Tab-separated table of C-alpha atoms in Angstrom:
chain	number	residue	atom	x	y	z
G	1	MET	CA	-13.880	-48.298	148.340
G	2	ALA	CA	-9.490	-48.838	146.856
G	3	ARG	CA	-10.078	-45.662	144.561
G	4	ALA	CA	-10.885	-44.061	148.106
G	5	GLU	CA	-8.345	-45.111	150.131
G	6	ARG	CA	-5.691	-44.977	147.278
G	7	ILE	CA	-6.915	-41.076	147.078
G	8	THR	CA	-6.863	-40.466	150.855
G	9	GLY	CA	-3.424	-42.486	150.895
G	10	ALA	CA	-1.818	-40.133	148.699
G	11	GLY	CA	-3.603	-37.095	150.318
G	12	ARG	CA	-2.171	-37.907	153.450
G	13	ARG	CA	1.636	-38.329	151.342
G	14	LEU	CA	0.812	-34.860	150.249
G	15	TRP	CA	0.210	-33.732	153.498
G	16	ARG	CA	3.122	-35.292	155.144
G	17	TRP	CA	5.760	-33.715	152.081
G	18	SER	CA	3.902	-30.309	152.434
G	19	ARG	CA	5.281	-30.379	155.957
G	20	ASP	CA	8.427	-32.067	155.856
G	21	SER	CA	9.585	-29.666	153.150
G	22	GLY	CA	8.030	-26.829	154.569
G	23	THR	CA	5.872	-26.065	151.781
G	24	GLN	CA	3.067	-25.343	154.894
G	25	PRO	CA	4.218	-22.743	156.760
G	26	ARG	CA	5.974	-20.945	153.285
G	27	LEU	CA	2.213	-20.928	151.440
G	28	LEU	CA	0.958	-19.744	155.525
G	29	LEU	CA	3.497	-16.996	155.070
G	30	ALA	CA	3.201	-15.712	152.239
G	31	GLY	CA	-0.880	-15.953	152.449
G	32	LYS	CA	-0.083	-13.577	155.440
G	33	ALA	CA	2.086	-11.554	153.673
G	34	ALA	CA	-0.135	-10.868	150.575
G	35	LEU	CA	-3.177	-10.053	153.337
G	36	ALA	CA	-1.058	-7.319	155.091
G	37	ALA	CA	0.478	-5.765	152.057
G	38	THR	CA	-3.421	-5.621	150.580
G	39	ILE	CA	-4.794	-4.165	153.690
G	40	ALA	CA	-1.923	-1.540	153.291
G	41	TRP	CA	-2.182	-0.737	149.987
G	42	THR	CA	-5.781	0.201	151.124
G	43	LEU	CA	-5.284	1.812	154.117
G	44	ALA	CA	-2.545	3.751	153.007
G	45	LYS	CA	-4.015	6.429	151.202
G	46	TYR	CA	-5.977	7.428	154.191
G	47	ALA	CA	-2.335	8.559	155.713
G	48	PRO	CA	-1.908	11.844	156.972
G	49	GLY	CA	-0.986	14.941	154.837
G	50	VAL	CA	1.133	14.270	152.123
G	51	ALA	CA	1.661	10.334	152.846
G	52	ALA	CA	-1.379	9.719	151.017
G	53	GLU	CA	0.358	10.514	148.247
G	54	TYR	CA	3.094	7.677	148.692
G	55	PRO	CA	0.560	4.708	149.183
G	56	TYR	CA	3.455	2.392	147.271
G	57	TYR	CA	5.500	2.571	150.774
G	58	ALA	CA	3.186	1.042	153.117
G	59	PRO	CA	2.522	-2.405	150.991
G	60	LEU	CA	6.703	-2.401	151.375
G	61	GLY	CA	6.403	-1.763	154.861
G	62	ALA	CA	3.662	-4.686	155.134
G	63	ILE	CA	6.754	-6.925	153.655
G	64	VAL	CA	9.526	-5.877	156.076
G	65	ALA	CA	7.318	-6.838	158.754
G	66	MET	CA	6.585	-10.631	157.481
G	67	ARG	CA	9.257	-12.740	159.146
G	68	THR	CA	8.901	-16.267	160.372
G	69	THR	CA	8.497	-15.187	163.758
G	70	VAL	CA	6.402	-12.561	165.610
G	71	PHE	CA	9.466	-11.300	167.437
G	72	ALA	CA	11.892	-11.195	164.441
G	73	GLY	CA	8.972	-8.907	162.576
G	74	ILE	CA	9.124	-6.912	165.503
G	75	ARG	CA	12.835	-6.474	165.230
G	76	ALA	CA	13.026	-6.228	161.246
G	77	GLY	CA	10.868	-3.181	161.583
G	78	VAL	CA	12.026	-1.307	164.018
G	79	GLN	CA	15.693	-1.715	162.850
G	80	THR	CA	13.880	-0.584	159.190
G	81	LEU	CA	12.243	2.393	160.752
G	82	VAL	CA	15.701	3.135	162.212
G	83	GLY	CA	17.584	2.723	159.546
G	84	ILE	CA	15.487	5.113	157.323
G	85	THR	CA	15.567	7.862	159.993
G	86	LEU	CA	19.469	7.605	159.726
G	87	GLY	CA	19.275	8.365	156.067
G	88	ILE	CA	16.888	10.915	156.573
G	89	LEU	CA	19.164	13.186	158.460
G	90	ILE	CA	22.406	12.112	156.067
G	91	ALA	CA	20.162	12.875	153.267
G	92	GLY	CA	19.271	16.228	155.047
G	93	PHE	CA	23.543	16.864	156.151
G	94	THR	CA	24.186	16.112	152.318
G	95	MET	CA	21.810	18.618	150.799
G	96	LEU	CA	23.332	21.126	152.943
G	97	ILE	CA	25.639	21.291	150.129
G	98	GLY	CA	23.365	22.431	147.370
G	99	ASP	CA	21.440	21.135	144.611
G	100	PRO	CA	21.705	17.069	144.091
G	101	GLY	CA	24.835	16.245	142.053
G	102	VAL	CA	28.133	14.092	141.389
G	103	ILE	CA	29.449	15.164	144.920
G	104	ALA	CA	25.899	15.501	147.048
G	105	VAL	CA	25.405	11.083	145.278
G	106	ALA	CA	28.669	10.003	146.467
G	107	LEU	CA	28.298	11.784	150.002
G	108	VAL	CA	25.198	10.215	151.030
G	109	VAL	CA	25.968	7.395	149.514
G	110	GLY	CA	29.466	6.909	151.383
G	111	LEU	CA	28.109	8.226	154.874
G	112	GLY	CA	24.885	6.254	154.475
G	113	VAL	CA	27.227	2.623	153.756
G	114	LEU	CA	29.761	4.228	156.532
G	115	VAL	CA	26.522	4.704	159.166
G	116	SER	CA	25.091	1.218	158.103
G	117	GLY	CA	28.071	-0.611	159.039
G	118	PHE	CA	27.228	-0.383	162.423
G	119	ARG	CA	25.858	-3.938	163.530
G	120	ILE	CA	23.981	-2.341	165.876
G	121	LEU	CA	21.377	-1.610	163.440
G	122	GLY	CA	20.636	-5.171	162.095
G	123	GLU	CA	18.369	-5.441	158.921
G	124	GLY	CA	18.118	-1.885	159.183
G	125	TYR	CA	21.758	-1.243	157.846
G	126	SER	CA	20.687	-1.700	153.743
G	127	TRP	CA	17.981	0.774	154.201
G	128	VAL	CA	20.351	3.774	155.250
G	129	PRO	CA	22.013	4.656	151.713
G	130	MET	CA	18.934	3.514	149.888
G	131	ALA	CA	16.406	5.931	152.117
G	132	ALA	CA	19.206	8.651	152.252
G	133	LEU	CA	19.559	8.313	148.209
G	134	PHE	CA	15.892	8.218	147.998
G	135	VAL	CA	15.308	11.419	149.580
G	136	LEU	CA	17.675	13.360	147.781
G	137	LEU	CA	16.788	12.026	144.157
G	138	ILE	CA	13.371	11.589	144.569
G	139	GLY	CA	12.207	14.016	147.581
G	140	GLY	CA	14.401	16.847	145.998
G	141	GLY	CA	12.596	19.701	146.391
G	142	ASN	CA	10.038	18.132	148.345
G	143	ALA	CA	12.565	16.911	150.660
G	144	GLU	CA	10.717	17.231	154.189
G	145	GLY	CA	7.407	16.112	152.710
G	146	TYR	CA	8.722	13.444	150.689
G	147	SER	CA	10.428	12.520	154.269
G	148	PHE	CA	7.546	12.552	156.294
G	149	ALA	CA	5.378	10.231	153.950
G	150	TYR	CA	8.762	7.585	153.683
G	151	VAL	CA	8.250	7.147	157.592
G	152	VAL	CA	4.581	6.977	158.406
G	153	GLN	CA	3.695	4.658	155.060
G	154	MET	CA	6.263	2.708	155.992
G	155	ALA	CA	5.010	2.803	159.861
G	156	ILE	CA	1.639	2.131	158.618
G	157	GLY	CA	2.455	-1.191	156.655
G	158	ILE	CA	4.868	-2.379	159.403
G	159	GLY	CA	1.947	-2.047	162.038
G	160	ILE	CA	-0.524	-3.718	159.827
G	161	GLY	CA	2.118	-6.706	159.241
G	162	LEU	CA	3.104	-7.091	162.942
G	163	ALA	CA	-0.825	-7.465	163.081
G	164	VAL	CA	-1.452	-10.054	160.598
G	165	ASN	CA	1.109	-11.763	162.329
G	166	PHE	CA	0.176	-11.901	165.467
G	167	ALA	CA	-2.988	-12.858	164.650
G	168	VAL	CA	-3.033	-15.457	161.611
G	169	VAL	CA	-1.904	-18.433	163.187
G	170	PRO	CA	1.485	-16.979	164.683
G	171	PRO	CA	4.127	-19.903	163.749
G	172	LEU	CA	5.975	-21.711	166.678
G	173	HIS	CA	8.277	-24.378	164.012
G	174	PHE	CA	8.620	-26.613	166.856
G	175	TRP	CA	7.536	-29.805	163.999
G	176	ASP	CA	10.941	-28.649	161.831
G	177	ALA	CA	12.996	-28.639	165.085
G	178	GLU	CA	11.371	-32.002	165.862
G	179	ARG	CA	12.043	-33.437	162.431
G	180	ARG	CA	15.475	-32.110	162.067
G	181	ILE	CA	16.149	-33.337	165.485
G	182	ASP	CA	15.344	-36.921	164.628
G	183	GLN	CA	17.269	-36.881	161.169
G	184	VAL	CA	20.540	-35.752	162.855
G	185	ASN	CA	20.029	-38.584	165.627
G	186	ALA	CA	19.866	-41.056	162.459
G	187	VAL	CA	22.465	-39.896	161.248
G	188	LEU	CA	24.307	-40.633	164.265
G	189	ALA	CA	22.936	-43.758	164.909
G	190	GLN	CA	24.330	-44.787	161.588
G	191	GLN	CA	27.870	-43.563	162.026
G	192	LEU	CA	28.202	-45.538	164.989
G	193	ASP	CA	26.769	-48.447	163.631
G	194	ASP	CA	29.038	-47.461	160.538
G	195	LEU	CA	32.014	-47.331	163.150
G	196	ALA	CA	31.258	-51.216	164.305
G	197	ASP	CA	31.401	-52.110	160.999
G	198	VAL	CA	35.000	-51.032	160.362
G	199	LEU	CA	35.790	-52.872	163.753
G	200	ASP	CA	34.469	-55.898	162.464
G	201	GLU	CA	35.737	-55.447	158.633
G	202	GLY	CA	39.121	-53.814	158.661
G	203	GLU	CA	40.551	-50.750	157.806
G	204	PRO	CA	38.415	-47.521	156.937
G	205	ASP	CA	38.676	-44.860	154.229
G	206	THR	CA	39.729	-42.330	156.152
G	207	GLY	CA	39.046	-39.884	153.618
G	208	ALA	CA	35.227	-40.790	153.736
G	209	TRP	CA	35.211	-40.313	157.309
G	210	ASP	CA	36.668	-36.771	156.692
G	211	ARG	CA	33.541	-36.290	154.276
G	212	GLN	CA	31.046	-38.003	156.582
G	213	GLN	CA	32.079	-35.831	159.624
G	214	GLU	CA	31.965	-32.485	157.588
G	215	ARG	CA	27.885	-33.527	156.812
G	216	LEU	CA	27.509	-34.261	160.064
G	217	ASP	CA	29.086	-31.111	161.679
G	218	LYS	CA	27.140	-28.912	158.740
G	219	ALA	CA	23.520	-31.172	159.875
G	220	ILE	CA	24.245	-30.117	163.756
G	221	ALA	CA	24.604	-26.514	162.573
G	222	GLU	CA	21.155	-26.730	160.499
G	223	VAL	CA	19.462	-28.367	163.218
G	224	ARG	CA	20.894	-25.756	165.819
G	225	ASP	CA	19.032	-22.866	163.676
G	226	ARG	CA	15.955	-24.790	163.635
G	227	VAL	CA	15.958	-24.842	167.409
G	228	SER	CA	17.099	-21.215	167.622
G	229	THR	CA	14.202	-20.379	165.551
G	230	ALA	CA	11.618	-22.308	167.198
G	231	GLN	CA	12.708	-20.770	170.560
G	232	GLU	CA	12.760	-17.237	169.312
G	233	ALA	CA	8.819	-18.021	167.630
G	234	ARG	CA	8.045	-18.810	171.876
G	235	ARG	CA	8.960	-14.484	171.977
G	236	MET	CA	5.944	-12.216	171.558
G	237	ASN	CA	3.569	-14.555	170.624
G	238	PRO	CA	0.257	-16.047	171.943
G	239	ARG	CA	0.510	-19.768	171.303
G	240	SER	CA	3.393	-19.822	173.406
G	241	VAL	CA	0.953	-19.675	176.801
G	242	LEU	CA	-0.839	-22.721	176.523
G	243	ARG	CA	0.808	-25.728	177.976
G	244	GLY	CA	0.828	-28.057	175.453
G	245	PRO	CA	3.432	-26.020	172.849
G	246	ARG	CA	5.329	-24.691	175.641
G	247	ALA	CA	6.331	-27.996	177.295
G	248	ARG	CA	6.744	-29.061	173.528
G	249	LEU	CA	9.418	-26.905	172.780
G	250	GLN	CA	11.135	-26.948	176.053
G	251	THR	CA	11.560	-30.833	175.705
G	252	ASP	CA	12.884	-29.916	171.831
G	253	GLY	CA	15.396	-27.742	173.637
G	254	ALA	CA	16.485	-30.755	175.804
G	255	ARG	CA	16.423	-32.994	173.163
G	256	PHE	CA	19.088	-30.728	171.172
G	257	ARG	CA	21.349	-30.871	173.911
G	258	ALA	CA	21.494	-33.768	174.485
G	259	LEU	CA	21.924	-34.229	170.809
G	260	GLU	CA	24.817	-32.144	170.584
G	261	ARG	CA	26.510	-34.236	173.043
G	262	VAL	CA	26.261	-37.304	171.411
G	263	ALA	CA	27.225	-35.439	168.293
G	264	TRP	CA	30.058	-34.599	170.204
G	265	TYR	CA	31.049	-38.468	171.783
G	266	THR	CA	30.414	-39.468	168.391
G	267	THR	CA	33.291	-37.497	167.014
G	268	ASP	CA	35.098	-38.410	169.081
G	269	LEU	CA	34.236	-42.280	168.700
G	270	THR	CA	35.383	-41.597	164.950
G	271	GLU	CA	38.599	-40.013	166.080
G	272	LEU	CA	39.531	-43.614	167.964
G	273	VAL	CA	38.109	-46.125	165.924
G	274	ALA	CA	37.956	-45.252	161.974
G	275	ARG	CA	40.663	-42.082	161.376
G	276	SER	CA	43.027	-43.048	163.739
G	277	GLY	CA	46.722	-43.256	161.307
G	278	PRO	CA	48.326	-46.703	161.929
G	279	VAL	CA	51.242	-46.582	165.137
G	280	ALA	CA	53.835	-48.877	165.945
G	281	ASP	CA	52.757	-51.661	168.902
G	282	ASN	CA	49.218	-50.678	167.884
G	283	ILE	CA	49.157	-47.496	169.946
G	284	GLY	CA	46.670	-45.720	168.581
G	285	ARG	CA	44.584	-47.576	167.719
G	286	PRO	CA	41.640	-50.092	169.270
G	287	ASP	CA	43.136	-53.234	170.531
G	288	PRO	CA	42.062	-55.789	167.727
G	289	ALA	CA	41.344	-58.627	170.284
G	290	PHE	CA	37.939	-56.340	171.525
G	291	ALA	CA	36.712	-55.804	168.477
G	292	GLY	CA	34.118	-57.847	168.831
G	293	PRO	CA	32.461	-56.721	172.045
G	294	PHE	CA	33.420	-53.286	171.062
G	295	ALA	CA	31.417	-53.783	167.838
G	296	ALA	CA	28.403	-55.008	170.012
G	297	ALA	CA	28.676	-51.646	172.369
G	298	LEU	CA	28.615	-49.604	169.139
G	299	ARG	CA	25.490	-51.392	167.978
G	300	LYS	CA	23.836	-50.929	171.140
G	301	VAL	CA	24.418	-47.536	171.574
G	302	ALA	CA	23.296	-46.996	168.107
G	303	CYS	CA	19.709	-48.447	168.275
G	304	VAL	CA	19.268	-45.996	171.885
G	305	VAL	CA	19.977	-43.394	170.135
G	306	ARG	CA	18.332	-43.990	167.322
G	307	GLY	CA	15.489	-44.855	169.501
G	308	ASP	CA	14.347	-48.398	168.979
G	309	CYS	CA	16.476	-49.856	172.105
G	310	GLU	CA	16.228	-49.328	176.229
G	311	GLU	CA	19.513	-47.962	177.611
G	312	ASP	CA	19.583	-51.297	180.309
G	313	GLY	CA	20.702	-53.219	177.356
G	314	ALA	CA	23.550	-50.886	175.973
G	315	ASP	CA	24.862	-50.447	179.442
G	316	GLU	CA	25.211	-54.177	180.264
G	317	SER	CA	26.973	-54.526	176.349
G	318	ILE	CA	29.632	-51.911	177.693
G	319	ALA	CA	29.771	-53.373	180.671
G	320	ASP	CA	30.892	-56.582	178.648
G	321	LEU	CA	33.577	-54.800	177.403
G	322	GLU	CA	34.581	-53.279	180.617
G	323	ARG	CA	34.987	-57.071	181.875
G	324	ALA	CA	37.056	-58.239	178.776
G	325	ILE	CA	39.623	-55.196	179.159
G	326	ASP	CA	39.509	-56.409	182.713
G	327	ALA	CA	40.038	-60.265	182.425
G	328	SER	CA	42.730	-59.842	179.412
G	329	ASP	CA	46.212	-59.379	180.404
G	330	ALA	CA	47.105	-56.533	177.821
G	331	ASP	CA	49.613	-53.814	178.804
G	332	PRO	CA	47.553	-51.059	179.679
G	333	SER	CA	49.439	-48.554	176.506
G	334	GLN	CA	47.798	-51.108	173.987
G	335	VAL	CA	44.319	-50.505	175.452
G	336	THR	CA	44.385	-46.761	175.966
G	337	VAL	CA	41.650	-45.887	172.944
G	338	THR	CA	39.510	-48.870	173.528
G	339	SER	CA	39.386	-47.348	177.608
G	340	SER	CA	38.954	-43.984	175.580
G	341	ALA	CA	36.033	-45.120	173.654
G	342	ILE	CA	34.454	-47.054	176.684
G	343	VAL	CA	34.339	-43.356	178.261
G	344	ALA	CA	32.761	-41.997	174.829
G	345	LEU	CA	29.811	-44.558	174.895
G	346	ARG	CA	29.242	-43.974	178.741
G	347	GLY	CA	28.738	-40.327	178.052
G	348	VAL	CA	26.194	-40.852	174.571
G	349	LEU	CA	24.251	-43.164	177.035
G	350	GLU	CA	24.446	-40.194	179.444
G	351	SER	CA	23.493	-37.681	177.352
G	352	GLU	CA	20.239	-40.260	176.236
G	353	LYS	CA	19.520	-41.046	179.550
G	354	ARG	CA	19.400	-37.186	180.659
G	355	ALA	CA	16.941	-36.091	177.242
G	356	THR	CA	14.778	-38.487	178.868
G	357	ALA	CA	14.772	-37.348	182.309
G	358	ASP	CA	14.178	-34.395	180.920
G	359	VAL	CA	11.580	-35.191	178.645
G	360	ASP	CA	9.547	-37.197	180.855
G	361	THR	CA	9.573	-33.510	183.602
G	362	GLU	CA	7.937	-32.223	181.089
G	363	THR	CA	5.210	-34.342	179.089
G	364	GLY	CA	4.957	-37.307	182.557
G	365	PRO	CA	5.701	-40.629	183.623
G	366	SER	CA	3.236	-41.710	180.712
G	367	GLY	CA	4.956	-39.954	178.308
G	368	ARG	CA	2.309	-37.745	177.586
G	369	ARG	CA	2.268	-33.853	177.825
G	370	GLY	CA	0.719	-32.689	180.426
């Protein structure tokens, strides 16, 4: 019995690891790419005319169309075909000067690279000079037949790749986006706790905070990329019409918008607490007289960002800090930084409240997805 439980537990840990590390979607994508390439290779010999003599371009087209989202595959496929067509036209123009030679090769590559610079080509940019060179050197005296086969077989492969990606568990990627959002929320909460420690313990290590802020900026950029991928995955995806995935992706969008605002306010608090240099008469740094309630407010807000506390406790903690400032006889210029920090703390809480409201709109008051 104990051995069976250990095996089951190990299986669950392996499953979670494969999901969290991105192994599952990669395995799925690899399997679908292999399936699409195999089908394309099998059907390539039935292509019309001379195209049947060049079957190897069909599985290549299937690989081109196999992307992490259905829409990305469509975009890559269309852009690739456009790039190949432009390359063929460049090769045809170059052949007007005579047989392939040093000048023809230089001209076809130069024109291909020049034309590929148009951003509208997207992923098709690299295919322009490559297709032009292939037609010039491989097509040779049969350039027309080769060009026809090239386009037809690539189109067959791209069509099969798109069909397989669309039909076999088209990915939505919301799990990866949600996991990244949770991770960055934990980082933000820890940064707020660390700022509270700075207030309690003394002078900060400015260099360390600079490095920590750089890591946070990179994490935010990575989350933005994951959420963007999840949003793109909805397009042309048959699974996106289901109410559950649609609500989940909308909720993730709301959470990410809140995360960006929280990150902005946390950066502001970091500047105020940990990265302000020493200034005469204490101007430019939080007033030490309010370090206690300020640190308490930071920790309460961190608890909310982490998802372990309700907003009410943090609201009251910030109110305590406000009352301490109101009751003091400090010069207004000496509490400027602390007052600015209160605005940032309120901003964090407001962002969390708005995110909660948006989530409730999608899931219902009970927290379950409707």
